[in-house]
């Protein structure tokens, strides 16, 4: 199964309408992950979710945690006071670092989980099923996505997710 259209590079994702930003990334060997921090400096207009929550605005942050031994990556949207607005998780086939592109990447498995406060929602289940039906993913990748989604939700409900419990604010 081709990965080209599923491979997402951290360098240039989630920056629609952003004209100026600061981007740093770090390798956290202790937690076996990469951390990307984007500080939004200038943008055409703020980005709001369908439910009216402002996710991207001037001086907001997008902190991305890309674990190397997990099948998900985490996007933490923070406001200008560094308070978390929401956590967005992409379920992935694999995560890594592309030396030729000098960028962290993840191979998307179409299934997403969002946590806002104590509210946890699963997104794009239809997209996952459609990807299987169209041959974009195979049956084992489909099952991996479902299993990893369930494990992730369990770790969120009992507050045992090691990446959310680490001190990611020190990178800002």
mmCIF file of C-alpha atoms in Angstrom:
data_model
loop_
_atom_site.group_PDB
_atom_site.id
_atom_site.type_symbol
_atom_site.label_atom_id
_atom_site.label_comp_id
_atom_site.label_asym_id
_atom_site.label_seq_id
_atom_site.Cartn_x
_atom_site.Cartn_y
_atom_site.Cartn_z
ATOM 1 C CA UNK A 1 0.000 0.000 0.000
ATOM 2 C CA UNK A 2 1.414 3.386 -1.025
ATOM 3 C CA UNK A 3 2.348 5.714 1.816
ATOM 4 C CA UNK A 4 2.957 8.896 -0.211
ATOM 5 C CA UNK A 5 -0.446 10.471 0.356
ATOM 6 C CA UNK A 6 -0.511 9.319 3.988
ATOM 7 C CA UNK A 7 2.910 10.657 4.970
ATOM 8 C CA UNK A 8 2.629 14.009 6.724
ATOM 9 C CA UNK A 9 5.666 16.196 7.423
ATOM 10 C CA UNK A 10 5.604 18.276 10.590
ATOM 11 C CA UNK A 11 7.439 21.228 8.993
ATOM 12 C CA UNK A 12 4.483 22.403 6.953
ATOM 13 C CA UNK A 13 1.299 21.049 8.506
ATOM 14 C CA UNK A 14 -1.449 23.032 10.229
ATOM 15 C CA UNK A 15 -0.265 26.439 9.041
ATOM 16 C CA UNK A 16 -3.083 27.512 6.718
ATOM 17 C CA UNK A 17 -3.432 31.325 6.714
ATOM 18 C CA UNK A 18 -0.279 31.669 8.867
ATOM 19 C CA UNK A 19 2.191 34.090 7.278
ATOM 20 C CA UNK A 20 4.868 34.139 9.976
ATOM 21 C CA UNK A 21 5.775 31.657 12.672
ATOM 22 C CA UNK A 22 8.714 30.395 14.680
ATOM 23 C CA UNK A 23 9.418 26.658 14.503
ATOM 24 C CA UNK A 24 11.778 24.666 16.727
ATOM 25 C CA UNK A 25 12.090 20.971 17.188
ATOM 26 C CA UNK A 26 13.760 18.821 19.780
ATOM 27 C CA UNK A 27 14.665 15.211 20.299
ATOM 28 C CA UNK A 28 13.666 13.934 23.737
ATOM 29 C CA UNK A 29 15.778 10.804 24.163
ATOM 30 C CA UNK A 30 14.450 10.068 27.636
ATOM 31 C CA UNK A 31 10.850 9.815 26.367
ATOM 32 C CA UNK A 32 11.859 8.477 22.929
ATOM 33 C CA UNK A 33 10.029 11.162 20.987
ATOM 34 C CA UNK A 34 10.420 14.293 18.915
ATOM 35 C CA UNK A 35 8.816 17.559 19.929
ATOM 36 C CA UNK A 36 7.928 20.325 17.509
ATOM 37 C CA UNK A 37 6.903 23.782 18.704
ATOM 38 C CA UNK A 38 5.305 26.322 16.384
ATOM 39 C CA UNK A 39 4.666 29.803 17.717
ATOM 40 C CA UNK A 40 2.214 31.670 15.493
ATOM 41 C CA UNK A 41 3.433 35.236 14.934
ATOM 42 C CA UNK A 42 1.256 36.548 12.108
ATOM 43 C CA UNK A 43 -1.783 35.173 10.303
ATOM 44 C CA UNK A 44 -4.504 36.298 7.950
ATOM 45 C CA UNK A 45 -7.322 35.273 10.277
ATOM 46 C CA UNK A 46 -7.762 33.103 13.359
ATOM 47 C CA UNK A 47 -8.775 29.476 12.833
ATOM 48 C CA UNK A 48 -11.903 28.246 14.603
ATOM 49 C CA UNK A 49 -13.250 24.713 14.913
ATOM 50 C CA UNK A 50 -16.768 23.913 13.750
ATOM 51 C CA UNK A 51 -17.940 24.368 17.328
ATOM 52 C CA UNK A 52 -16.454 27.876 17.531
ATOM 53 C CA UNK A 53 -13.270 27.182 19.518
ATOM 54 C CA UNK A 54 -10.311 29.319 18.442
ATOM 55 C CA UNK A 55 -7.343 26.979 17.839
ATOM 56 C CA UNK A 56 -4.880 29.190 15.974
ATOM 57 C CA UNK A 57 -4.345 32.896 16.539
ATOM 58 C CA UNK A 58 -1.515 35.377 17.039
ATOM 59 C CA UNK A 59 0.951 34.232 19.734
ATOM 60 C CA UNK A 60 -0.749 30.828 20.028
ATOM 61 C CA UNK A 61 1.308 27.624 20.060
ATOM 62 C CA UNK A 62 1.068 24.263 18.371
ATOM 63 C CA UNK A 63 3.142 21.698 20.248
ATOM 64 C CA UNK A 64 3.491 18.364 18.484
ATOM 65 C CA UNK A 65 4.779 15.272 20.248
ATOM 66 C CA UNK A 66 5.820 12.455 17.943
ATOM 67 C CA UNK A 67 6.610 9.264 19.877
ATOM 68 C CA UNK A 68 8.913 6.893 17.994
ATOM 69 C CA UNK A 69 7.480 3.721 19.521
ATOM 70 C CA UNK A 70 3.767 4.521 19.484
ATOM 71 C CA UNK A 71 1.158 4.515 16.757
ATOM 72 C CA UNK A 72 -0.059 8.052 17.254
ATOM 73 C CA UNK A 73 1.170 11.596 17.411
ATOM 74 C CA UNK A 74 -0.159 14.407 19.550
ATOM 75 C CA UNK A 75 -0.919 17.983 18.584
ATOM 76 C CA UNK A 76 -1.480 20.326 21.521
ATOM 77 C CA UNK A 77 -3.131 23.626 20.682
ATOM 78 C CA UNK A 78 -2.320 26.315 23.254
ATOM 79 C CA UNK A 79 -3.388 29.923 23.565
ATOM 80 C CA UNK A 80 -1.161 32.943 24.127
ATOM 81 C CA UNK A 81 -1.176 32.257 27.881
ATOM 82 C CA UNK A 82 0.121 28.724 27.215
ATOM 83 C CA UNK A 83 -3.104 27.130 28.391
ATOM 84 C CA UNK A 84 -4.159 23.985 26.542
ATOM 85 C CA UNK A 85 -7.191 24.485 24.302
ATOM 86 C CA UNK A 86 -7.312 20.904 23.076
ATOM 87 C CA UNK A 87 -5.300 17.786 22.358
ATOM 88 C CA UNK A 88 -5.549 16.268 18.887
ATOM 89 C CA UNK A 89 -4.242 12.753 18.237
ATOM 90 C CA UNK A 90 -3.574 11.254 14.813
ATOM 91 C CA UNK A 91 -3.498 7.467 14.863
ATOM 92 C CA UNK A 92 -0.465 6.499 12.751
ATOM 93 C CA UNK A 93 1.164 3.528 11.098
ATOM 94 C CA UNK A 94 4.638 4.783 12.024
ATOM 95 C CA UNK A 95 6.463 7.952 13.043
ATOM 96 C CA UNK A 96 10.032 8.984 12.313
ATOM 97 C CA UNK A 97 12.569 11.482 11.036
ATOM 98 C CA UNK A 98 13.324 11.910 7.337
ATOM 99 C CA UNK A 99 16.996 12.909 7.031
ATOM 100 C CA UNK A 100 16.716 13.983 3.398
ATOM 101 C CA UNK A 101 13.848 16.363 4.161
ATOM 102 C CA UNK A 102 15.145 17.239 7.655
ATOM 103 C CA UNK A 103 11.641 16.774 8.969
ATOM 104 C CA UNK A 104 9.734 14.695 11.464
ATOM 105 C CA UNK A 105 6.930 12.737 9.805
ATOM 106 C CA UNK A 106 4.065 10.401 10.552
ATOM 107 C CA UNK A 107 2.158 7.996 8.333
ATOM 108 C CA UNK A 108 -1.502 8.776 8.914
ATOM 109 C CA UNK A 109 -4.024 5.989 9.513
ATOM 110 C CA UNK A 110 -7.064 8.272 8.989
ATOM 111 C CA UNK A 111 -8.425 7.923 12.526
ATOM 112 C CA UNK A 112 -8.253 10.821 14.994
ATOM 113 C CA UNK A 113 -9.035 11.346 18.654
ATOM 114 C CA UNK A 114 -9.676 14.742 20.235
ATOM 115 C CA UNK A 115 -9.618 15.581 23.908
ATOM 116 C CA UNK A 116 -10.967 18.890 25.133
ATOM 117 C CA UNK A 117 -11.102 19.086 28.915
ATOM 118 C CA UNK A 118 -12.508 15.714 29.964
ATOM 119 C CA UNK A 119 -14.449 15.290 26.720
ATOM 120 C CA UNK A 120 -12.960 12.661 24.353
ATOM 121 C CA UNK A 121 -14.209 12.272 20.775
ATOM 122 C CA UNK A 122 -13.249 9.915 17.954
ATOM 123 C CA UNK A 123 -13.151 11.519 14.495
ATOM 124 C CA UNK A 124 -12.955 10.234 10.946
ATOM 125 C CA UNK A 125 -14.143 6.663 11.535
ATOM 126 C CA UNK A 126 -15.903 6.880 8.146
ATOM 127 C CA UNK A 127 -12.623 7.964 6.546
ATOM 128 C CA UNK A 128 -10.893 4.894 8.009
ATOM 129 C CA UNK A 129 -13.556 2.528 6.658
ATOM 130 C CA UNK A 130 -13.442 4.261 3.265
ATOM 131 C CA UNK A 131 -9.623 3.952 3.161
ATOM 132 C CA UNK A 132 -9.963 0.208 3.741
ATOM 133 C CA UNK A 133 -12.669 -0.152 1.093
ATOM 134 C CA UNK A 134 -10.603 1.809 -1.460
ATOM 135 C CA UNK A 135 -7.426 -0.157 -0.713
ATOM 136 C CA UNK A 136 -5.532 2.806 0.746
ATOM 137 C CA UNK A 137 -4.917 0.672 3.843
ATOM 138 C CA UNK A 138 -5.079 -3.080 4.358
ATOM 139 C CA UNK A 139 -7.017 -5.092 6.936
ATOM 140 C CA UNK A 140 -4.125 -5.312 9.410
ATOM 141 C CA UNK A 141 -3.582 -1.519 9.266
ATOM 142 C CA UNK A 142 -7.315 -1.030 9.817
ATOM 143 C CA UNK A 143 -7.217 -3.319 12.863
ATOM 144 C CA UNK A 144 -4.065 -1.589 14.144
ATOM 145 C CA UNK A 145 -5.844 1.789 13.954
ATOM 146 C CA UNK A 146 -8.845 0.496 15.941
ATOM 147 C CA UNK A 147 -6.666 -1.212 18.575
ATOM 148 C CA UNK A 148 -4.385 1.813 19.028
ATOM 149 C CA UNK A 149 -7.389 4.155 19.229
ATOM 150 C CA UNK A 150 -8.880 2.023 22.022
ATOM 151 C CA UNK A 151 -5.547 1.883 23.924
ATOM 152 C CA UNK A 152 -5.100 5.648 23.541
ATOM 153 C CA UNK A 153 -8.606 6.435 24.831
ATOM 154 C CA UNK A 154 -8.037 4.152 27.827
ATOM 155 C CA UNK A 155 -4.763 5.997 28.645
ATOM 156 C CA UNK A 156 -6.599 9.351 28.376
ATOM 157 C CA UNK A 157 -9.479 8.255 30.603
ATOM 158 C CA UNK A 158 -7.195 7.028 33.377
ATOM 159 C CA UNK A 159 -4.637 9.853 32.908
ATOM 160 C CA UNK A 160 -1.796 7.412 32.281
ATOM 161 C CA UNK A 161 -0.623 8.767 28.921
ATOM 162 C CA UNK A 162 3.091 9.308 29.460
ATOM 163 C CA UNK A 163 3.374 11.993 26.783
ATOM 164 C CA UNK A 164 0.628 14.147 28.258
ATOM 165 C CA UNK A 165 2.173 13.668 31.687
ATOM 166 C CA UNK A 166 5.637 14.812 30.618
ATOM 167 C CA UNK A 167 6.752 18.429 30.985
ATOM 168 C CA UNK A 168 6.295 19.598 27.385
ATOM 169 C CA UNK A 169 5.970 23.247 28.480
ATOM 170 C CA UNK A 170 9.728 23.385 29.004
ATOM 171 C CA UNK A 171 10.142 23.356 25.216
ATOM 172 C CA UNK A 172 8.148 26.540 24.682
#
